[in-house]
PDB file of C-alpha atoms in Angstrom:
ATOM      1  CA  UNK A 603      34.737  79.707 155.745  1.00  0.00           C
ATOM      2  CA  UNK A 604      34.766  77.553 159.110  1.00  0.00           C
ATOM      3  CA  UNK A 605      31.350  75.819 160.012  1.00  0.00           C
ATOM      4  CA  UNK A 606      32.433  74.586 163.179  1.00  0.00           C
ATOM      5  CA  UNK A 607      35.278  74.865 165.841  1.00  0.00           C
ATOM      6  CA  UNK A 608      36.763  74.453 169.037  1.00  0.00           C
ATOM      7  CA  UNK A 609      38.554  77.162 170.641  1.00  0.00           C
ATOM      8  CA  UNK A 610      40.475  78.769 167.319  1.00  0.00           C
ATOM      9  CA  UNK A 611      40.833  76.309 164.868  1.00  0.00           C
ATOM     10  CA  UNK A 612      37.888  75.016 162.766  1.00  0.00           C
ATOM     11  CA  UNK A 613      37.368  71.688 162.992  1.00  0.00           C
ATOM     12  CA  UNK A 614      35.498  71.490 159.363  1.00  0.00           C
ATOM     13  CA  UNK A 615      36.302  74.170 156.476  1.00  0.00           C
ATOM     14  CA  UNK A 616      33.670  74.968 153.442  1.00  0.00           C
ATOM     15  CA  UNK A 617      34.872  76.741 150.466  1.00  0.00           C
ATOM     16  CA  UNK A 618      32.266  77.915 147.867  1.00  0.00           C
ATOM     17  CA  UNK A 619      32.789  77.867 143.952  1.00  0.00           C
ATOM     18  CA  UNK A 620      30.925  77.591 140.708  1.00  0.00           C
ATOM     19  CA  UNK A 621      28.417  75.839 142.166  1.00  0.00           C
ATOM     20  CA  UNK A 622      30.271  73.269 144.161  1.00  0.00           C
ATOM     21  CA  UNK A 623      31.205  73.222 147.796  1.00  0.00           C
ATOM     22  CA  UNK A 624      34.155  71.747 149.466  1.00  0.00           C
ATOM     23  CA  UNK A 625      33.879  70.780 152.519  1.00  0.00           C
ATOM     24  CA  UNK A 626      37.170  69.543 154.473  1.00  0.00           C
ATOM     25  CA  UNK A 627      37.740  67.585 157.463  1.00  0.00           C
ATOM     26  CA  UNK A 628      40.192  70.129 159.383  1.00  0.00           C
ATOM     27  CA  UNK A 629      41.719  67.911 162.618  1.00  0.00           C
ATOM     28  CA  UNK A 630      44.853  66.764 161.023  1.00  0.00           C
ATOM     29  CA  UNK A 631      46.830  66.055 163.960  1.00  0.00           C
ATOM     30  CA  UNK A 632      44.097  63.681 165.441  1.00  0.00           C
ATOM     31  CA  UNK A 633      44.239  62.291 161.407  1.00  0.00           C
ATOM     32  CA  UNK A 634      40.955  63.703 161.118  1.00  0.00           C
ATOM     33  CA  UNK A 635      39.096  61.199 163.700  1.00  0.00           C
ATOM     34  CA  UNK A 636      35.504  61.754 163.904  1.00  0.00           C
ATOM     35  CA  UNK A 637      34.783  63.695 167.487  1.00  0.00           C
ATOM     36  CA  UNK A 638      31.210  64.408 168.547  1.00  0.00           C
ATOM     37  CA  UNK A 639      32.155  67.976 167.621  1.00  0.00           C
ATOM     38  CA  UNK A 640      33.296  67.045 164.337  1.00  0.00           C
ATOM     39  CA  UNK A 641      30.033  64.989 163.588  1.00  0.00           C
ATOM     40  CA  UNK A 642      27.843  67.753 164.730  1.00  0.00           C
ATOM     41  CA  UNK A 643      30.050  70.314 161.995  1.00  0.00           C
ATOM     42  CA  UNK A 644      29.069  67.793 159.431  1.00  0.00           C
ATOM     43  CA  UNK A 645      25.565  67.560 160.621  1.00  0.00           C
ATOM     44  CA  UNK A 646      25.029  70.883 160.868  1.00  0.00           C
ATOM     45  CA  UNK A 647      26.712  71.749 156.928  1.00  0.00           C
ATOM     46  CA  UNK A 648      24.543  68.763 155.176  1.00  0.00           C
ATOM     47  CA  UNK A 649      21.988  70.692 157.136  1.00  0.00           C
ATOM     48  CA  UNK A 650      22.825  73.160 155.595  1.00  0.00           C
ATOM     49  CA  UNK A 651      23.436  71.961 151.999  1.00  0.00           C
ATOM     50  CA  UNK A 652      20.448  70.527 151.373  1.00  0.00           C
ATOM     51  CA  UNK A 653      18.570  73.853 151.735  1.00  0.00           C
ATOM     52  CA  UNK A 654      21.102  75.601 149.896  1.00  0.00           C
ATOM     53  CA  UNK A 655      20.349  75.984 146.055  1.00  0.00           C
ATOM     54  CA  UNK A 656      23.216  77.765 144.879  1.00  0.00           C
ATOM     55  CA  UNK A 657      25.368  74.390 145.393  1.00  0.00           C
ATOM     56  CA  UNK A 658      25.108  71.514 142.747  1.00  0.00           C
ATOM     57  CA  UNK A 659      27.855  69.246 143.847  1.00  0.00           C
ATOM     58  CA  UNK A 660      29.742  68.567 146.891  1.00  0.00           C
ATOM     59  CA  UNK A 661      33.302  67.768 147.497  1.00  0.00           C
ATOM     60  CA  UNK A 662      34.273  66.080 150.426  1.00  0.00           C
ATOM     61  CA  UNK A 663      38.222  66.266 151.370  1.00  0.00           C
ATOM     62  CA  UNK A 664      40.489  66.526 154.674  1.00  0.00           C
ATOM     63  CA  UNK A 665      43.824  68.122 155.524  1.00  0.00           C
ATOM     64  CA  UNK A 666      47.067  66.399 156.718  1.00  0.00           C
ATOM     65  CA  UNK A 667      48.271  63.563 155.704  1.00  0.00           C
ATOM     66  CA  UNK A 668      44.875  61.252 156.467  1.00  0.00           C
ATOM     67  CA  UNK A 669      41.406  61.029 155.286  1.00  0.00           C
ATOM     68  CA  UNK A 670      39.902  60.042 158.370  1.00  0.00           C
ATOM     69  CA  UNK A 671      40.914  57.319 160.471  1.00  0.00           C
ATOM     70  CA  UNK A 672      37.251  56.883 162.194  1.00  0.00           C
ATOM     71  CA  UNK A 673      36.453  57.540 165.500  1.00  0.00           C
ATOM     72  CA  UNK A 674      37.810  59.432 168.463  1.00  0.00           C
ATOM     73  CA  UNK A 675      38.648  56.303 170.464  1.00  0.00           C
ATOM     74  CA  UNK A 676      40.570  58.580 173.047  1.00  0.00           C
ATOM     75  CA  UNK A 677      37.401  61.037 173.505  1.00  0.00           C
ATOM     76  CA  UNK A 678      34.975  57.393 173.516  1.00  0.00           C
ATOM     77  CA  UNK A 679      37.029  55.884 176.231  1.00  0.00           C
ATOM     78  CA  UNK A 680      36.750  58.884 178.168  1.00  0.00           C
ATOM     79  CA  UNK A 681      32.800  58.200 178.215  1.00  0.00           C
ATOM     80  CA  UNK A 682      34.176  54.961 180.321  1.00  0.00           C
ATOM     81  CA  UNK A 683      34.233  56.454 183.705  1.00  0.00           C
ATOM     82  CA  UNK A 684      30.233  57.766 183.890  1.00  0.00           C
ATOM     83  CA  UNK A 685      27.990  55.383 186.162  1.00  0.00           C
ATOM     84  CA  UNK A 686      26.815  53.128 183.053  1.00  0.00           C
ATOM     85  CA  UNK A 687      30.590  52.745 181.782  1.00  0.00           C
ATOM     86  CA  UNK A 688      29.636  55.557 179.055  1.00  0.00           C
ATOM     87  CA  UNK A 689      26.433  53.204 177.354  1.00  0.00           C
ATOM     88  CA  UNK A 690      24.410  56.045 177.216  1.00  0.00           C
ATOM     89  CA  UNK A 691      27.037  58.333 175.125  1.00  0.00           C
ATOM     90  CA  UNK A 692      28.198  55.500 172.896  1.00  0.00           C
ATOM     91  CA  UNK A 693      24.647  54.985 172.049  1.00  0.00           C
ATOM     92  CA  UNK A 694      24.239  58.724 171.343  1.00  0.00           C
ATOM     93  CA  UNK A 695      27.196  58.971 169.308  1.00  0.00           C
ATOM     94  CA  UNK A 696      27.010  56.231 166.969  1.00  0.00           C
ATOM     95  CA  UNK A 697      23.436  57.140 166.152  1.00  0.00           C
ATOM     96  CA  UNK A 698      24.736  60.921 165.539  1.00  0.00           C
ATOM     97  CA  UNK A 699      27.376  59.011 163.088  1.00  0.00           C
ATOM     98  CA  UNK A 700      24.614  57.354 161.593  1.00  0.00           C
ATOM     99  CA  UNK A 701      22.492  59.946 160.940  1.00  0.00           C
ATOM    100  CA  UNK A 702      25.638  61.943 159.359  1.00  0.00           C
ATOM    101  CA  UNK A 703      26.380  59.177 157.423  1.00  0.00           C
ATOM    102  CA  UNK A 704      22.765  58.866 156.057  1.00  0.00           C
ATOM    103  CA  UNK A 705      22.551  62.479 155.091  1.00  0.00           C
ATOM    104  CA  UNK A 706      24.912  61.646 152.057  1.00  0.00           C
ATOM    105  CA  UNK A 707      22.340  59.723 150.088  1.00  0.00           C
ATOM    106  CA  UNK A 708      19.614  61.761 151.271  1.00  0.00           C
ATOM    107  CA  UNK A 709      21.729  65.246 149.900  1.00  0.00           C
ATOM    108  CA  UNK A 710      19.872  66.608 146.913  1.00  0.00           C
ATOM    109  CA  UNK A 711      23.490  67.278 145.803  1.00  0.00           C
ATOM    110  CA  UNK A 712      25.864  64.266 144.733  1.00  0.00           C
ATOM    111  CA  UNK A 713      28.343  64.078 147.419  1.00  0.00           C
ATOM    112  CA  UNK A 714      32.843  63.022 145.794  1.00  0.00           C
ATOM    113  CA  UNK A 715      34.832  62.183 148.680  1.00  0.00           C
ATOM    114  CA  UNK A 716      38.484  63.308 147.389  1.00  0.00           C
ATOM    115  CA  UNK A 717      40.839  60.922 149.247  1.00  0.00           C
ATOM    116  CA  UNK A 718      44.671  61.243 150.529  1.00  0.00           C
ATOM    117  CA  UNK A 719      45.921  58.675 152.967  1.00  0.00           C
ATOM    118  CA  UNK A 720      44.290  56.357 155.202  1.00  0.00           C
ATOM    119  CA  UNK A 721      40.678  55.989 155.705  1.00  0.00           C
ATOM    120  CA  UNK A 722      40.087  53.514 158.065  1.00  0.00           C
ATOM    121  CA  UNK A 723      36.557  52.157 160.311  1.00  0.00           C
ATOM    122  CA  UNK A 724      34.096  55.524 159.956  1.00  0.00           C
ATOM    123  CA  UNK A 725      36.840  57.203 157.779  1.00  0.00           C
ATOM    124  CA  UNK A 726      36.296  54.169 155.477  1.00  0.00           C
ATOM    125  CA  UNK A 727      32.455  54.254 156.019  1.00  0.00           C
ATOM    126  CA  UNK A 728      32.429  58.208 154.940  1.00  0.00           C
ATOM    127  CA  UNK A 729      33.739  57.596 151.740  1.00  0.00           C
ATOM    128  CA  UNK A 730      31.110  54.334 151.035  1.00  0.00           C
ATOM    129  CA  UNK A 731      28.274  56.572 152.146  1.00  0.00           C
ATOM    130  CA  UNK A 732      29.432  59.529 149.428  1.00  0.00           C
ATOM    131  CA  UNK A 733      27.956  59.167 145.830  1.00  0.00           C
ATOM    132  CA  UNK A 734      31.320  58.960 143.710  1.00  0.00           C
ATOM    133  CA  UNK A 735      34.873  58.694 145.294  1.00  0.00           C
ATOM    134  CA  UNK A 736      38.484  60.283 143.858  1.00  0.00           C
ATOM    135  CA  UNK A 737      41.744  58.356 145.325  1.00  0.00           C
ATOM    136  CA  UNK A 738      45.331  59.786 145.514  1.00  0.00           C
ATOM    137  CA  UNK A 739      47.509  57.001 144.311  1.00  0.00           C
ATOM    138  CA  UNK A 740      48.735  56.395 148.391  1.00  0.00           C
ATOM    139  CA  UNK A 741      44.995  56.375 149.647  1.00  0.00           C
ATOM    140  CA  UNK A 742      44.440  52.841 152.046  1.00  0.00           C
ATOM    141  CA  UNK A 743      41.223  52.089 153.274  1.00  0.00           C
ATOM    142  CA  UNK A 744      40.294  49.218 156.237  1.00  0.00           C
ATOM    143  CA  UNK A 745      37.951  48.077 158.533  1.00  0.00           C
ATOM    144  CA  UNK A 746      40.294  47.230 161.065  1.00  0.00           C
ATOM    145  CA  UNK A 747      37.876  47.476 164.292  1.00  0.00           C
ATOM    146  CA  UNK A 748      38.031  43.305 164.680  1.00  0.00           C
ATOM    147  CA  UNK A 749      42.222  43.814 165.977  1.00  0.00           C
ATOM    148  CA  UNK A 750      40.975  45.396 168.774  1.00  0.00           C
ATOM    149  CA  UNK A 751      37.377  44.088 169.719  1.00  0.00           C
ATOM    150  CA  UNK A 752      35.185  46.496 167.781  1.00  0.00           C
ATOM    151  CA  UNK A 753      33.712  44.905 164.968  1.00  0.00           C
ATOM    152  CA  UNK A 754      33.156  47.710 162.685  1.00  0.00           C
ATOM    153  CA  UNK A 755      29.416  47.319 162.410  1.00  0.00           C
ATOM    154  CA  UNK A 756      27.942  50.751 161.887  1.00  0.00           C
ATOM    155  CA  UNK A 757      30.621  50.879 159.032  1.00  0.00           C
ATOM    156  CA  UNK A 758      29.458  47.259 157.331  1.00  0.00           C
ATOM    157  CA  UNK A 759      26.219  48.954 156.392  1.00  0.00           C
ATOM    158  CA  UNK A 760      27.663  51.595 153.690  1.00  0.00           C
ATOM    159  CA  UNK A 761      30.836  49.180 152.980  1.00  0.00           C
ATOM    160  CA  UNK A 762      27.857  46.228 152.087  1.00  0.00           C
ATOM    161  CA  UNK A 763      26.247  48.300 150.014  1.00  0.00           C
ATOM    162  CA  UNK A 764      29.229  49.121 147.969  1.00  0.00           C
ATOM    163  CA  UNK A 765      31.248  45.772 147.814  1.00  0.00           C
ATOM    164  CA  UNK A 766      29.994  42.594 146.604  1.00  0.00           C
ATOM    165  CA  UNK A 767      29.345  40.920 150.522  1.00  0.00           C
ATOM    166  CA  UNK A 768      32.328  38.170 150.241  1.00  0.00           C
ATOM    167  CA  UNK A 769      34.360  41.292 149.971  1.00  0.00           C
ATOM    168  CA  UNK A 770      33.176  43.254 152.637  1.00  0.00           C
ATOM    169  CA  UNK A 771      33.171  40.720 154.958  1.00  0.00           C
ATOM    170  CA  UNK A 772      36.779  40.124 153.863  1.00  0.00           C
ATOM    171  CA  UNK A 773      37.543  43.549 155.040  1.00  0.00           C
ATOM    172  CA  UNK A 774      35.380  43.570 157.994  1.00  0.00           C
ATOM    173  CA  UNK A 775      36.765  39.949 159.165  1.00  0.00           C
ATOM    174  CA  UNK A 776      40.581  40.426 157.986  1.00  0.00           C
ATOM    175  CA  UNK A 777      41.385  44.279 158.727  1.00  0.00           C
ATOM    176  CA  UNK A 778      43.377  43.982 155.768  1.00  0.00           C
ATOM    177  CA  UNK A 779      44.103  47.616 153.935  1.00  0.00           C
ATOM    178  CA  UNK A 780      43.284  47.829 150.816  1.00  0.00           C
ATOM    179  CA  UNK A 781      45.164  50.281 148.317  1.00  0.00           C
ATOM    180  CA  UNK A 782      44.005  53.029 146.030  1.00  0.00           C
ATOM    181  CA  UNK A 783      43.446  50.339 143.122  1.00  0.00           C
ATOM    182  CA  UNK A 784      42.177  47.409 144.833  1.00  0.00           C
ATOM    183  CA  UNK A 785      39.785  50.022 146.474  1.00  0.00           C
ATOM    184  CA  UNK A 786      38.896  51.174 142.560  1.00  0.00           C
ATOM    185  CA  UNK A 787      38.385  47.522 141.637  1.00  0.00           C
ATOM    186  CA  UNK A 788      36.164  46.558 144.798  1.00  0.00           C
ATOM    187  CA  UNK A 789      33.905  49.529 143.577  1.00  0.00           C
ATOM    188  CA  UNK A 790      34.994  52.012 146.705  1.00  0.00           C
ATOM    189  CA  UNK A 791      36.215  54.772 144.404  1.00  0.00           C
ATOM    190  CA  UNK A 792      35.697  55.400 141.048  1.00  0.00           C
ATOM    191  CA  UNK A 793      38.994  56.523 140.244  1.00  0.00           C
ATOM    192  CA  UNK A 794      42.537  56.306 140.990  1.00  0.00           C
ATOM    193  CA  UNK A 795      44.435  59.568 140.493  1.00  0.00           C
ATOM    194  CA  UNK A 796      48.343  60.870 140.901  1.00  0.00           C
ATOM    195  CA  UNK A 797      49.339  61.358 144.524  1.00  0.00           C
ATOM    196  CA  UNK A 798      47.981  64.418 145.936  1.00  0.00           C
ATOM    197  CA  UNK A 799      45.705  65.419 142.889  1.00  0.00           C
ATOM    198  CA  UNK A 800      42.398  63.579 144.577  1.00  0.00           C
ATOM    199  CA  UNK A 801      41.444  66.961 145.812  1.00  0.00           C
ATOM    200  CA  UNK A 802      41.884  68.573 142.159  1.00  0.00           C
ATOM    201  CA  UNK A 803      39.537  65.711 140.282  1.00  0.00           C
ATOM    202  CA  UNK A 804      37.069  65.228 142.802  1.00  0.00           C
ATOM    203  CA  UNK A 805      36.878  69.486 142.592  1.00  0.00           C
ATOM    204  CA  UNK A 806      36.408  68.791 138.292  1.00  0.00           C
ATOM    205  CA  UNK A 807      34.188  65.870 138.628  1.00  0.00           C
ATOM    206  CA  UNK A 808      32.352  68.463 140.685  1.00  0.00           C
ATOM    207  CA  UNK A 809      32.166  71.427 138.329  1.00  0.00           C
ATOM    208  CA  UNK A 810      30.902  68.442 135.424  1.00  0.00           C
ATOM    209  CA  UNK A 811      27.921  67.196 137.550  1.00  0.00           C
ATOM    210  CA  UNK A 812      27.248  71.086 138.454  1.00  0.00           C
ATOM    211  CA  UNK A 813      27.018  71.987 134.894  1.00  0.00           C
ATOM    212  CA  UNK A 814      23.893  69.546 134.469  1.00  0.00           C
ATOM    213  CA  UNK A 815      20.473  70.901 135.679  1.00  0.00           C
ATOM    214  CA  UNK A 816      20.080  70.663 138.969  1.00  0.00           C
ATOM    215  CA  UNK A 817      16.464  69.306 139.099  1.00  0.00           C
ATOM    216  CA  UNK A 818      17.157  66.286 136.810  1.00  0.00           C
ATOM    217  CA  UNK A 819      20.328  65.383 138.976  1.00  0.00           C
ATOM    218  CA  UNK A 820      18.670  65.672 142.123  1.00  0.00           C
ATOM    219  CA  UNK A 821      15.786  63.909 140.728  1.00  0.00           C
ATOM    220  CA  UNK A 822      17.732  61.122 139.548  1.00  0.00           C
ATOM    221  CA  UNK A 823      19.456  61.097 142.714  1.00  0.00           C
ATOM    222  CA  UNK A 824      16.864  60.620 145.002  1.00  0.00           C
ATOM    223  CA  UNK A 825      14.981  57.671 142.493  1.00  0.00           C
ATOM    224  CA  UNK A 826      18.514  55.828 142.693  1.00  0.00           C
ATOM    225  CA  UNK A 827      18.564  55.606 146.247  1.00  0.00           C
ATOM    226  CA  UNK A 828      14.800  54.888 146.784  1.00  0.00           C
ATOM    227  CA  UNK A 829      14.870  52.043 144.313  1.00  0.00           C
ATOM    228  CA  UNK A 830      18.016  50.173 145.692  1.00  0.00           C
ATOM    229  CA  UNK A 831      15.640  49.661 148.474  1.00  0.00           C
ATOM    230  CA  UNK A 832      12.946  48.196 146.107  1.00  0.00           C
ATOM    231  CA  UNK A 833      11.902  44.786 144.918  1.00  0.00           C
ATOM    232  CA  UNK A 834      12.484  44.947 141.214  1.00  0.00           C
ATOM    233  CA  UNK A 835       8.727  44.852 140.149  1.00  0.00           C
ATOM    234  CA  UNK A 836       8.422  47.657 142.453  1.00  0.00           C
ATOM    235  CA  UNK A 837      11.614  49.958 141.594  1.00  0.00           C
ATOM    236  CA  UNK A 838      10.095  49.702 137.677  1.00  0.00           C
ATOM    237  CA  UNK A 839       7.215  51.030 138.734  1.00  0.00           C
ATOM    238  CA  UNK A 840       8.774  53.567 140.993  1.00  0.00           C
ATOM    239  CA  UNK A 841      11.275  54.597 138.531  1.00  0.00           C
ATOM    240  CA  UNK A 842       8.746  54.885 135.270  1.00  0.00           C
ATOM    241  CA  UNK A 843       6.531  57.296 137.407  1.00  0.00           C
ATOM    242  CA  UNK A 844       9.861  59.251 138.153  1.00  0.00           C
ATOM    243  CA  UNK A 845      10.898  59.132 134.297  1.00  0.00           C
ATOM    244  CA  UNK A 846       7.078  60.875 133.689  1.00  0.00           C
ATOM    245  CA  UNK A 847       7.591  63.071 136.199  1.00  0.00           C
ATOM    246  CA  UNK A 848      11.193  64.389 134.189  1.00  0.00           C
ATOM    247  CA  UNK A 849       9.501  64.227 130.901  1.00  0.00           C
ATOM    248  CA  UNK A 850       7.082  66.808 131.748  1.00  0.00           C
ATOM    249  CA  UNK A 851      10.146  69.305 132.771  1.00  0.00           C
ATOM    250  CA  UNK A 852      10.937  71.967 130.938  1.00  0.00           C
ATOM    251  CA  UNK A 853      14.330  70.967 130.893  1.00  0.00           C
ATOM    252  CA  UNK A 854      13.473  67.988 129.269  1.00  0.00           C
ATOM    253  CA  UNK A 855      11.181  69.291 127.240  1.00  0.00           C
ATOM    254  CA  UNK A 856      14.603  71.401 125.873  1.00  0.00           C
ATOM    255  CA  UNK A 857      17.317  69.141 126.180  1.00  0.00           C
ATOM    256  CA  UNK A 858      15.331  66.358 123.765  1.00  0.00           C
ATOM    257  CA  UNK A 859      14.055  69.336 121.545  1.00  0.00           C
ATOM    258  CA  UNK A 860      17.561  71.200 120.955  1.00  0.00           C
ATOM    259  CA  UNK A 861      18.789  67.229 120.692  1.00  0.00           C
ATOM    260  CA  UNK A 862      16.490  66.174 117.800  1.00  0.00           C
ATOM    261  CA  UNK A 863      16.546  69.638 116.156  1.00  0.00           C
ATOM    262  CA  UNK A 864      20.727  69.041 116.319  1.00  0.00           C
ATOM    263  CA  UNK A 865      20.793  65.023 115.139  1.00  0.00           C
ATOM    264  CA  UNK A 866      18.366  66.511 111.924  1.00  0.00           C
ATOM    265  CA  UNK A 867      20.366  68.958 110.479  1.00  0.00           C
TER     266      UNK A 867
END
């Protein structure tokens, strides 16, 4: 199903089973760079998904042979020739990015990037703001905006909230690319799978998360995001009024009944 395009071909694809949708990045021959119109596909389908119960889990992928290698640094530096050298629409842009990016955490639904090839500046930043992350084997991620005068500062703020800081700043101060399993052991992905089979265990991490009730994930969710931003006296607090709040469910209510009536027998 296409959720956005330009002229015939959709720039973003979503595909709709058991629960889980799959979105995919659909500009392969620009390596999937994020264009205004690509950003405002994505806005509009996280729109989208977060008022949309039938989906439990999302899936985030891309066609051709990369990720996403950030932004559309042809399409910015056509912003250049406008009176105030294109200020105005970089400052619109980057806040659209950010509020894409921020839509992630704020899904009810846990977002799994599934990456192939590179993902590099917002590419990278897309996969630190999803939930979980899948790697191919020949994924690379960087923050390589400091080789050509761009410090990659809108993506620091997902990558330092996934890395220990020494090793974002590494990345962010280096542009070195990292591969699939130095990614996995920086904490950028979760897991490192065969070449070409990201797509296939992000879509089964997926279909596990969907089979949980949907209220208790997106509960649990949204009380691991809000704390993160907590002092720790305050995110106990926070989180034991959450934890009363799920008791009370039904599904709790079931799940620890059918659970004790099983551990008795």
């Amino acid at each position: 199903m296409p959720v956005s395009e330009t002229g015939p071909t959709p720039l973003l694809l979503r595909a709709d089973r058991d629960g889980v949708a799959t979105l995919t990045l659909n500009r392969p021959q620009a390596r999937n760079a994020l264009s205004l119109a690509l950003l405002e596909a994505l806005r509009h389908a996280f729109a989208g998904l977060a008022e949309d119960g039938s989906v439990r889990a999302v899936v985030l992928a891309a066609s051709g042979s990369a990720f996403c290698a950030g932004h559309d640094l042809k399409e910015m530096t056509g912003y250049r020739a406008e009176a105030d050298r294109g200020a105005r629409r970089f400052e619109a842009l980057f806040a659209l990015c950010s509020g894409v990016m921020s839509a992630i955490p704020a899904l009810p639904q846990p977002v799994i990037a599934a990456v192939e090839g590179v993902a590099t500046a917002a590419g990278c930043q897309l996969v630190a703001s999803c939930d979980l992350a899948v790697a191919g084997a020949q994924a690379r991620f960087a923050t390589p905006g400091v080789q050509i005068g761009l410090f990659c500062s809108t993506p620091m703020v997902a990558l330092s909230r996934n890395l220990s800081r020494k090793a974002a700043m590494r990345m962010l101060l280096t542009a070195e690319m990292a591969d699939a399993e130095e990614a996995r052991r920086l904490g950028l992905v979760n897991e490192v799978v065969e070449a070409g089979c990201a797509l296939a265990a992000a879509q089964a991490l997926a279909a596990g998360i969907a089979a949980r009730n949907p209220d208790t994930v997106r509960m649990g969710k949204r009380a691991f995001y809000e704390q993160l931003e907590m002092p720790l006296a305050e995110a106990y607090a926070h989180t034991g009024r959450v934890m009363t709040e799920n008791m009370l469910a039904r599904a709790a209510e079931e799940g620890i009944g059918a659970f004790l009536a099983n551990r008795n027998r």
